Coordinates of C-alpha atoms and ligand atoms in Angstrom, one line a residue:
M940 CA -12.5 9.5 -22.7
L941 CA -9.5 8.1 -21.9
Y942 CA -8.9 8.7 -17.7
Q943 CA -12.3 10.1 -17.7
E944 CA -14.2 7.3 -17.1
K945 CA -17.0 6.9 -14.2
H946 CA -15.1 6.2 -10.9
R947 CA -11.6 6.6 -12.6
P948 CA -9.2 7.1 -9.7
Q949 CA -7.4 11.5 -10.8
L950 CA -4.7 11.1 -7.9
H951 CA -3.8 7.5 -8.3
F952 CA -1.6 5.3 -10.5
T953 CA -4.3 3.0 -12.6
P954 CA -3.2 1.2 -16.2
K955 CA -5.0 2.2 -19.0
E956 CA -6.8 0.1 -19.4
N957 CA -7.4 -4.1 -17.9
W958 CA -6.7 -5.6 -14.8
M959 CA -3.5 -4.7 -12.2
N960 CA -3.3 -5.9 -8.9
D961 CA -0.2 -6.0 -6.9
P962 CA 3.0 -3.3 -6.9
N963 CA 6.1 -5.2 -7.5
G964 CA 9.7 -4.2 -8.6
L965 CA 9.9 -1.1 -6.7
V966 CA 12.8 0.3 -6.9
Y967 CA 14.6 3.8 -7.4
Y968 CA 17.1 4.5 -10.2
E969 CA 18.3 6.8 -12.3
E970 CA 16.4 9.8 -10.9
E971 CA 13.1 7.8 -11.5
Y972 CA 10.5 5.4 -9.0
H973 CA 10.0 2.5 -10.7
L974 CA 6.1 1.1 -10.0
F975 CA 5.8 -2.3 -11.7
Y976 CA 2.6 -4.8 -11.2
Q977 CA 0.7 -7.2 -11.5
Y978 CA -1.2 -6.8 -14.9
N979 CA -2.6 -8.6 -17.6
P980 CA -2.6 -7.0 -21.2
H981 CA -5.3 -9.2 -22.6
G982 CA -8.2 -8.0 -20.3
N983 CA -9.8 -6.7 -17.1
D984 CA -9.7 -10.3 -15.0
H985 CA -7.2 -11.5 -13.3
A986 CA -5.4 -14.0 -15.6
N987 CA -2.2 -14.1 -17.9
M988 CA 0.0 -12.1 -15.1
N989 CA 3.2 -10.2 -17.0
W990 CA 4.1 -7.0 -15.2
G991 CA 3.4 -3.9 -15.9
H992 CA 5.9 -0.4 -15.8
A993 CA 4.9 3.4 -14.6
T994 CA 8.2 5.9 -13.8
S995 CA 7.4 8.4 -11.4
T996 CA 10.2 11.4 -10.6
D997 CA 8.1 12.2 -7.6
L998 CA 6.1 9.5 -6.3
Y999 CA 2.8 11.1 -7.5
H1000 CA 2.8 11.7 -11.1
W1001 CA 3.1 8.2 -13.4
E1002 CA 3.7 7.6 -16.9
E1003 CA 2.4 4.1 -18.4
H1004 CA 5.0 2.2 -20.5
G1005 CA 3.1 -1.1 -21.2
V1006 CA 4.4 -4.6 -20.4
A1007 CA 7.6 -5.6 -19.2
L1008 CA 8.1 -9.1 -17.9
A1009 CA 5.8 -11.6 -20.2
P1010 CA 5.4 -15.7 -19.5
D1011 CA 7.4 -18.1 -20.5
E1012 CA 7.9 -21.7 -20.3
L1013 CA 8.2 -21.7 -16.7
G1014 CA 5.2 -20.0 -16.3
T1015 CA 3.2 -16.7 -16.1
I1016 CA 4.9 -13.7 -13.8
F1017 CA 3.8 -13.3 -10.7
S1018 CA 4.9 -11.0 -7.4
G1019 CA 9.0 -9.6 -7.0
S1020 CA 10.9 -7.0 -6.3
A1021 CA 13.8 -5.3 -8.1
V1022 CA 16.9 -4.1 -6.8
V1023 CA 19.9 -1.7 -7.8
D1024 CA 22.9 -4.4 -8.2
K1025 CA 25.5 -1.4 -8.4
N1026 CA 28.6 -3.3 -8.2
N1027 CA 27.6 -6.2 -10.7
T1028 CA 27.6 -8.3 -8.1
S1029 CA 26.0 -10.8 -10.5
G1030 CA 28.3 -10.0 -13.1
L1031 CA 25.1 -9.8 -15.7
F1032 CA 26.1 -6.3 -16.9
E1033 CA 29.5 -5.5 -19.1
S1034 CA 29.5 -2.1 -17.0
D1035 CA 31.2 -2.5 -13.6
A1036 CA 28.6 -0.2 -12.5
G1037 CA 26.0 -2.8 -12.5
G1038 CA 22.5 -2.0 -13.9
L1039 CA 19.0 -3.3 -12.1
V1040 CA 17.9 -7.0 -11.2
A1041 CA 14.1 -8.1 -11.0
I1042 CA 13.7 -11.4 -8.8
F1043 CA 9.9 -12.4 -8.8
T1044 CA 8.3 -15.7 -8.7
H1045 CA 7.7 -18.1 -12.2
D1046 CA 3.9 -19.4 -11.7
G1047 CA 3.8 -22.5 -14.0
A1048 CA 3.4 -26.1 -12.4
S1049 CA 5.0 -25.1 -9.5
Q1050 CA 6.3 -21.4 -7.9
Q1051 CA 9.7 -21.1 -8.4
Q1052 CA 12.2 -17.8 -8.4
S1053 CA 13.7 -16.4 -10.9
I1054 CA 15.7 -13.2 -11.8
A1055 CA 15.9 -10.8 -14.9
Y1056 CA 18.5 -7.8 -15.6
S1057 CA 17.9 -4.9 -17.3
E1058 CA 20.4 -2.5 -19.1
D1059 CA 18.4 0.5 -20.2
K1060 CA 16.3 1.5 -16.9
G1061 CA 13.9 -1.2 -16.8
R1062 CA 12.1 -0.8 -19.8
T1063 CA 13.1 -4.0 -21.5
W1064 CA 14.5 -7.0 -19.6
I1065 CA 16.5 -10.1 -20.2
K1066 CA 15.6 -13.6 -18.8
Y1067 CA 18.3 -15.6 -16.6
E1068 CA 19.0 -18.6 -18.8
G1069 CA 19.8 -20.2 -15.5
N1070 CA 16.2 -19.6 -14.5
P1071 CA 15.1 -21.0 -11.4
V1072 CA 17.2 -19.2 -9.3
I1073 CA 15.5 -20.8 -6.4
P1074 CA 14.0 -24.2 -8.0
N1075 CA 10.4 -25.7 -6.2
T1076 CA 8.7 -29.1 -6.8
E1077 CA 7.0 -29.3 -3.8
I1078 CA 5.9 -26.3 -1.7
K1079 CA 2.7 -25.1 -2.9
D1080 CA 2.9 -21.5 -2.1
F1081 CA 6.5 -20.5 -2.8
R1082 CA 6.2 -16.7 -3.9
D1083 CA 7.1 -12.8 -4.0
P1084 CA 10.4 -12.5 -3.1
K1085 CA 11.3 -9.4 -2.1
V1086 CA 15.3 -8.9 -1.9
S1087 CA 17.3 -5.7 -0.1
W1088 CA 20.8 -5.5 0.4
H1089 CA 22.2 -6.0 4.1
E1090 CA 25.0 -4.1 4.5
E1091 CA 26.1 -5.8 8.0
S1092 CA 26.0 -9.6 6.8
K1093 CA 27.1 -8.1 3.2
Q1094 CA 24.2 -10.0 1.1
W1095 CA 21.3 -10.1 -0.8
V1096 CA 18.6 -10.8 1.7
M1097 CA 15.0 -12.2 -0.2
V1098 CA 12.0 -12.7 1.8
L1099 CA 10.2 -14.9 0.5
A1100 CA 6.3 -16.1 1.8
C1101 CA 5.5 -19.8 2.1
G1102 CA 1.9 -20.3 2.6
D1103 CA 1.8 -19.7 6.7
H1104 CA 5.3 -19.0 7.0
I1105 CA 8.3 -17.1 5.6
Q1106 CA 11.5 -18.2 5.0
F1107 CA 14.6 -15.6 4.3
Y1108 CA 17.6 -16.5 2.1
G1109 CA 21.0 -15.1 1.5
S1110 CA 23.2 -14.3 -1.9
P1111 CA 26.2 -12.8 -2.8
N1112 CA 24.8 -12.4 -6.3
L1113 CA 21.1 -12.2 -6.7
I1114 CA 22.1 -16.1 -8.4
D1115 CA 23.0 -18.8 -6.2
W1116 CA 20.7 -18.6 -2.4
T1117 CA 21.2 -20.1 1.2
Y1118 CA 18.4 -20.8 3.4
L1119 CA 18.6 -18.8 6.6
S1120 CA 15.8 -19.5 8.4
S1121 CA 11.7 -19.3 8.3
F1122 CA 9.7 -17.3 10.4
G1123 CA 6.0 -17.5 11.8
K1124 CA 5.0 -20.6 11.8
E1125 CA 3.7 -20.5 15.6
Y1126 CA 1.9 -18.2 14.9
P1127 CA -1.8 -18.4 14.6
S1128 CA -2.3 -19.4 11.6
Y1129 CA -4.9 -18.3 9.4
I1130 CA -7.7 -19.5 6.3
G1131 CA -5.9 -18.2 4.2
V1132 CA -2.0 -17.8 3.0
W1133 CA 0.9 -15.2 4.0
E1134 CA 1.8 -13.4 0.7
C1135 CA 4.4 -10.3 -0.5
P1136 CA 6.2 -9.7 2.8
D1137 CA 8.6 -7.2 3.2
L1138 CA 11.2 -6.6 5.7
L1139 CA 12.0 -2.4 6.4
Y1140 CA 14.8 -0.7 8.6
L1141 CA 12.5 2.3 9.8
P1142 CA 13.4 5.6 12.3
V1143 CA 12.1 5.3 15.4
E1144 CA 10.3 8.7 15.7
N1145 CA 12.1 11.4 18.3
S1146 CA 15.3 9.2 18.8
S1147 CA 18.1 8.5 16.6
K1148 CA 16.7 4.5 16.7
K1149 CA 16.0 2.3 13.9
E1150 CA 14.1 -0.9 14.2
W1151 CA 13.4 -3.9 11.7
I1152 CA 9.8 -4.3 10.9
L1153 CA 8.1 -7.6 8.8
I1154 CA 5.9 -6.8 6.6
V1155 CA 3.2 -9.4 5.3
S1156 CA 0.1 -9.1 3.8
I1157 CA -2.4 -12.4 4.5
N1158 CA -5.5 -13.2 2.4
A1159 CA -7.9 -13.9 3.9
D1160 CA -9.0 -13.0 7.5
G1161 CA -8.3 -9.6 7.5
P1162 CA -10.0 -7.1 10.2
N1163 CA -12.7 -6.2 7.8
G1164 CA -12.5 -9.7 6.0
G1165 CA -10.6 -10.6 3.0
S1166 CA -7.0 -9.3 2.3
A1167 CA -4.9 -7.5 4.4
V1168 CA -1.6 -6.2 5.5
Y1169 CA 0.1 -6.6 8.9
Y1170 CA 3.5 -6.1 10.5
F1171 CA 6.0 -7.5 13.1
T1172 CA 8.7 -5.6 14.9
G1173 CA 11.6 -6.6 15.9
S1174 CA 15.0 -7.2 15.2
F1175 CA 17.0 -8.9 12.2
D1176 CA 20.9 -10.3 12.4
G1177 CA 21.3 -11.2 8.4
K1178 CA 20.5 -14.8 9.0
E1179 CA 16.5 -15.1 11.5
F1180 CA 14.2 -12.3 12.6
H1181 CA 13.5 -12.0 16.4
P1182 CA 10.2 -10.5 16.7
N1183 CA 8.9 -8.5 19.7
E1184 CA 5.5 -9.5 19.9
T1185 CA 4.1 -12.9 20.7
P1186 CA 2.1 -15.4 19.0
Q1187 CA -0.9 -14.1 21.9
D1188 CA -0.1 -10.6 21.2
E1189 CA -3.0 -8.5 19.0
L1190 CA -2.0 -8.3 15.2
K1191 CA -0.6 -4.7 14.4
W1192 CA -2.2 -3.6 11.3
A1193 CA -0.7 -1.6 9.2
D1194 CA -4.1 -0.7 7.0
A1195 CA -7.1 -1.5 8.6
G1196 CA -9.6 -0.3 6.0
K1197 CA -11.0 -2.7 3.4
D1198 CA -8.7 -1.9 0.7
F1199 CA -5.4 -1.7 0.9
Y1200 CA -2.7 -4.9 -0.1
A1201 CA 0.2 -6.3 -1.1
A1202 CA 1.6 -3.4 0.0
V1203 CA 5.8 -3.6 -0.2
S1204 CA 8.6 -0.9 -0.2
W1205 CA 11.2 1.1 -2.8
D1206 CA 14.4 0.4 -2.6
N1207 CA 17.7 2.1 -2.8
T1208 CA 16.1 4.9 -1.5
E1209 CA 17.1 7.3 2.1
D1210 CA 13.8 7.4 3.6
T1211 CA 11.1 4.4 3.2
Y1212 CA 8.4 4.6 1.0
W1213 CA 6.0 2.0 -0.1
V1214 CA 2.4 1.4 -1.7
G1215 CA 0.1 -1.1 -2.0
W1216 CA -3.2 -2.3 -4.1
M1217 CA -6.6 -0.4 -3.4
N1218 CA -8.5 -3.2 -3.4
N1219 CA -9.3 -6.7 -1.5
W1220 CA -9.2 -10.0 -2.7
Q1221 CA -12.9 -11.0 -1.8
Y1222 CA -13.9 -8.4 -4.3
A1223 CA -11.7 -7.2 -6.4
G1224 CA -13.1 -9.2 -9.6
V1225 CA -16.6 -7.3 -9.8
V1226 CA -15.3 -4.2 -8.6
P1227 CA -17.6 -2.1 -10.9
V1228 CA -15.0 -0.1 -13.6
S1229 CA -14.0 -0.5 -16.9
P1230 CA -12.2 -0.6 -18.8
W1231 CA -9.2 -0.7 -15.9
R1232 CA -9.5 -2.7 -13.0
S1233 CA -8.2 -1.7 -9.5
A1234 CA -5.6 1.5 -8.8
M1235 CA -2.8 1.8 -6.4
S1236 CA -2.8 3.4 -3.3
L1237 CA -1.0 6.9 -2.9
A1238 CA 2.6 6.0 -2.1
R1239 CA 3.0 6.8 1.7
K1240 CA 6.3 7.4 3.6
L1241 CA 7.2 5.1 6.6
S1242 CA 8.2 5.7 10.0
L1243 CA 8.2 4.2 13.5
F1244 CA 6.6 5.4 16.4
E1245 CA 6.9 4.7 19.9
K1246 CA 4.1 4.2 22.1
D1247 CA 3.5 2.4 25.3
G1248 CA 6.7 1.1 25.1
S1249 CA 5.3 -0.6 21.5
L1250 CA 6.9 0.7 18.3
L1251 CA 3.6 2.1 15.9
L1252 CA 4.1 2.0 12.0
K1253 CA 3.0 5.9 11.2
Q1254 CA 2.2 6.5 7.5
E1255 CA 2.5 10.0 5.8
A1256 CA 0.7 10.2 1.9
I1257 CA 2.8 11.6 -1.0
T1258 CA 0.2 14.2 -2.6
A1259 CA 2.9 16.1 -4.9
D1260 CA 0.5 18.5 -6.5
N1261 CA 2.4 21.5 -7.2
S1262 CA -0.8 23.8 -8.3
R1263 CA -2.7 22.8 -5.5
E1264 CA -5.3 25.4 -4.5
E1265 CA -5.8 25.4 -0.3
V1266 CA -9.4 26.4 1.3
S1267 CA -8.8 26.8 4.6
Y1268 CA -11.3 28.1 8.1
K1269 CA -10.3 28.7 11.1
D1270 CA -11.4 27.9 14.9
E1271 CA -14.4 26.4 14.0
T1272 CA -17.2 25.5 16.2
V1273 CA -19.0 22.5 16.0
H1274 CA -22.5 22.7 18.2
P1275 CA -24.3 19.2 18.6
G1276 CA -27.3 18.5 16.6
K1277 CA -25.9 21.3 13.7
P1278 CA -23.3 19.8 11.1
E1279 CA -21.1 22.5 9.6
S1280 CA -20.9 22.4 5.6
Y1281 CA -18.3 23.0 3.5
E1282 CA -18.6 22.5 -0.5
I1283 CA -15.4 21.0 -1.4
S1284 CA -14.4 18.7 -4.6
D1285 CA -14.2 14.9 -5.7
T1286 CA -10.3 15.3 -6.2
A1287 CA -9.8 16.8 -2.6
Q1288 CA -7.8 16.4 0.6
V1289 CA -9.4 17.3 3.8
D1290 CA -7.5 18.4 7.3
L1291 CA -8.5 19.4 10.4
Q1292 CA -6.6 20.0 13.7
V1293 CA -8.6 19.2 16.6
S1294 CA -8.5 21.7 19.3
T1295 CA -6.7 20.1 22.8
A1296 CA -9.8 22.7 24.4
S1297 CA -12.7 20.0 22.8
A1298 CA -14.8 18.6 24.5
S1299 CA -16.3 15.9 21.7
T1300 CA -15.6 12.3 22.1
K1301 CA -17.9 11.5 19.5
W1302 CA -18.2 12.9 16.4
S1303 CA -18.3 12.3 12.6
V1304 CA -17.2 13.7 9.5
Q1305 CA -19.4 13.2 5.9
L1306 CA -18.9 13.4 2.2
V1307 CA -22.2 14.4 0.6
T1308 CA -22.5 13.7 -3.1
D1309 CA -24.9 15.8 -5.5
Q1310 CA -26.8 13.1 -5.6
D1311 CA -26.9 13.1 -1.4
E1312 CA -25.3 10.2 -1.1
A1313 CA -23.3 10.0 2.3
F1314 CA -20.2 8.5 3.2
R1315 CA -19.2 9.1 7.4
L1316 CA -16.4 8.3 8.8
E1317 CA -18.0 8.2 13.3
L1318 CA -14.7 8.3 15.4
D1319 CA -15.7 7.2 19.1
Y1320 CA -12.8 7.9 21.8
K1321 CA -15.6 6.0 24.4
E1322 CA -15.3 3.1 22.4
D1323 CA -11.5 3.6 21.0
A1324 CA -12.8 2.8 17.8
Y1325 CA -13.8 4.8 14.3
T1326 CA -16.3 3.3 11.7
F1327 CA -16.1 4.0 8.1
Y1328 CA -20.2 3.6 6.3
R1329 CA -20.4 3.1 2.8
T1330 CA -23.7 2.5 2.7
D1331 CA -24.6 4.9 -0.3
G1332 CA -23.5 4.7 -3.7
L1333 CA -23.0 0.9 -5.9
V1334 CA -22.9 -1.5 -3.0
D1335 CA -24.3 -5.0 -4.5
F1336 CA -22.5 -5.9 -6.8
S1337 CA -20.5 -8.2 -4.4
A1338 CA -22.0 -10.0 -0.3
D1339 CA -18.3 -9.2 0.6
F1340 CA -18.3 -5.6 0.3
P1341 CA -19.2 -4.4 3.3
K1342 CA -20.9 -1.1 4.5
E1343 CA -19.3 -0.5 7.5
I1344 CA -16.0 -0.6 8.2
K1345 CA -14.3 -0.5 11.5
G1346 CA -10.9 0.2 13.3
S1347 CA -9.0 1.4 16.8
L1348 CA -8.1 4.5 17.6
H1349 CA -5.0 3.0 19.5
G1350 CA -5.9 4.5 22.7
M1351 CA -5.4 7.6 20.9
D1352 CA -8.2 10.7 20.7
V1353 CA -7.9 12.0 16.9
Q1354 CA -6.1 15.1 17.2
N1355 CA -5.6 15.3 13.6
L1356 CA -7.2 14.1 10.8
K1357 CA -6.3 13.5 6.8
V1358 CA -8.8 12.2 3.9
I1359 CA -7.9 12.0 0.6
I1360 CA -11.3 11.5 -1.3
D1361 CA -10.1 10.7 -4.8
R1362 CA -13.7 9.8 -7.0
S1363 CA -13.9 6.1 -5.9
S1364 CA -11.8 5.8 -2.6
A1365 CA -11.5 7.8 0.9
E1366 CA -7.4 7.1 2.6
I1367 CA -7.7 7.8 6.1
F1368 CA -5.0 9.1 8.2
L1369 CA -5.3 10.1 11.6
N1370 CA -2.9 11.4 14.2
D1371 CA -0.6 11.6 11.5
G1372 CA -0.8 8.3 9.6
L1373 CA -0.9 6.3 12.9
T1374 CA -4.2 5.1 12.1
V1375 CA -5.0 4.4 8.3
S1376 CA -8.4 3.6 6.8
T1377 CA -8.1 3.3 3.1
N1378 CA -11.7 2.3 1.6
L1379 CA -13.3 2.2 -1.6
I1380 CA -16.4 3.9 -2.2
Y1381 CA -18.3 4.0 -5.2
P1382 CA -20.7 7.1 -5.6
E1383 CA -23.5 7.5 -8.3
G1384 CA -23.0 11.0 -8.2
T1385 CA -20.3 13.3 -7.4
V1386 CA -18.6 14.4 -3.8
T1387 CA -19.2 18.2 -3.2
K1388 CA -19.8 18.7 0.6
L1389 CA -17.8 17.7 3.9
E1390 CA -19.9 17.8 6.8
I1391 CA -19.1 17.9 10.1
S1392 CA -21.3 17.2 12.7
T1393 CA -20.8 16.3 16.9
V1394 CA -22.9 14.1 18.8
N1395 CA -23.2 15.5 22.6
E1396 CA -20.4 17.6 22.9
T1397 CA -19.2 20.4 21.5
L1398 CA -16.4 20.0 18.9
Q1399 CA -14.0 22.7 18.6
L1400 CA -11.2 22.6 15.7
D1401 CA -8.1 24.5 15.0
T1402 CA -8.2 24.9 11.6
V1403 CA -10.5 23.1 8.7
T1404 CA -8.9 23.0 5.8
W1405 CA -9.3 21.2 2.0
T1406 CA -7.1 21.6 -1.0
K1407 CA -8.2 21.0 -4.4
L1408 CA -5.9 18.0 -6.2
H1409 CA -5.1 18.6 -9.6
S1410 CA -4.9 15.1 -11.6
I1411 CA -2.4 13.4 -12.3
W1412 CA -3.3 12.6 -16.0
K1413 CA -2.9 15.2 -18.8
Ligands
FRU1439 C1 -0.7 -10.9 -3.8 C2 -0.7 -12.3 -5.0 C3 0.6 -12.7 -4.3 C4 1.2 -12.8 -6.2 C5 0.5 -12.4 -7.2 C6 -0.2 -13.1 -8.1 O1 -2.3 -10.3 -4.4 O2 -1.7 -13.2 -4.4 O3 1.0 -13.9 -3.8 O4 2.4 -13.9 -6.7 O5 -0.8 -11.6 -5.7 O6 -1.2 -12.2 -9.0

């Protein structure tokens, strides 16, 4: 049955069938969140790129609408963004109230930027007859325009990925674009390319400040191999981005897991939300699922947190399930060598609050299936590191599907932990989402148990809560 196939996510958006990659055209308009995405309507591999389309009113339950933008003589439709042209700056709309404009890459003989507009809430699109609006014949990798309105300089600003750097463009009307500046060439060059950039202006927690951050997806050379998303903090003056980090600084990974890529934000919202593609280019084409291929991550609310003079990205997962069922245990003590176990379901959210009195510095949380497969997250404060083990289940479909995924705890003991399990994925949020690791899993069985263990010292937990989350598919 549709949506009931083996490994089919129940809490995450997947297309009914066929291939999906990056989220595109994220915009809030007339009470709907739009999710367009890289989509192959004809098969389960990366080819024939169209934009598929889904909408939501809560960023969690999605309705799929089918193809929104299809290839034409300029090429297939690669990634891009959408904005609400509120004042009809483009002149493309009959009414002064404007409408939706999509800005995307045409991937043909070369990569060029084009636009399309919609007068019916994104259901159908008319491509602008003067496309491309940013022609290109020279640069090989020149794609993924992310556009937003920059109020201070009163212009549309586009961030564009160009191989080993980012270019900024400005426009009064989404049609005529002027080159503003480049960023990133002086930063270490990687074996892959920069893709899917985004420029965000985020609130800094516990302050009245807002700061700019520049998002870059990089393929390859991520922290656990393959594709991954990182960010620079800094300022943007309407022309240039001025980073706080130097080329010698350690990279800041948005999500150091193996399966979170091409994440971009929704335009035209008060708070900032984003979503990423839950996969990795190293093995996206062979993950053992069908008739669909790939899921989006959960949407996440973004903010910044200042730690030791440095800004860190914070992500809070959105799970708008109004009929969730919660089971909670208070004041749990876990002794070394004696794991505590709890029955859970395979679409669940696990929340742990660690007591300030806890002595444990090395402990782990394990998801166990009815076929005794285990997926373990190990936390080691002394090493300032976590490791997620996905040794069991289907792992042999790709040599690049690693069994151990590692990341930093950013110098923080874990005060709280959230894991959202959805059949074939585990999204891990530590310390209110200051450390995030998103990873695919392919168990043969069904997750039924949570096990918490500690190595040497007693682990004291204020609460252990697990919440059954219901399928978003009717
Ligand atoms: C990122 C990406 C983009 C491109 C799209 C093609 O995953 O490679 O750079 O526009 O996917 O599907």
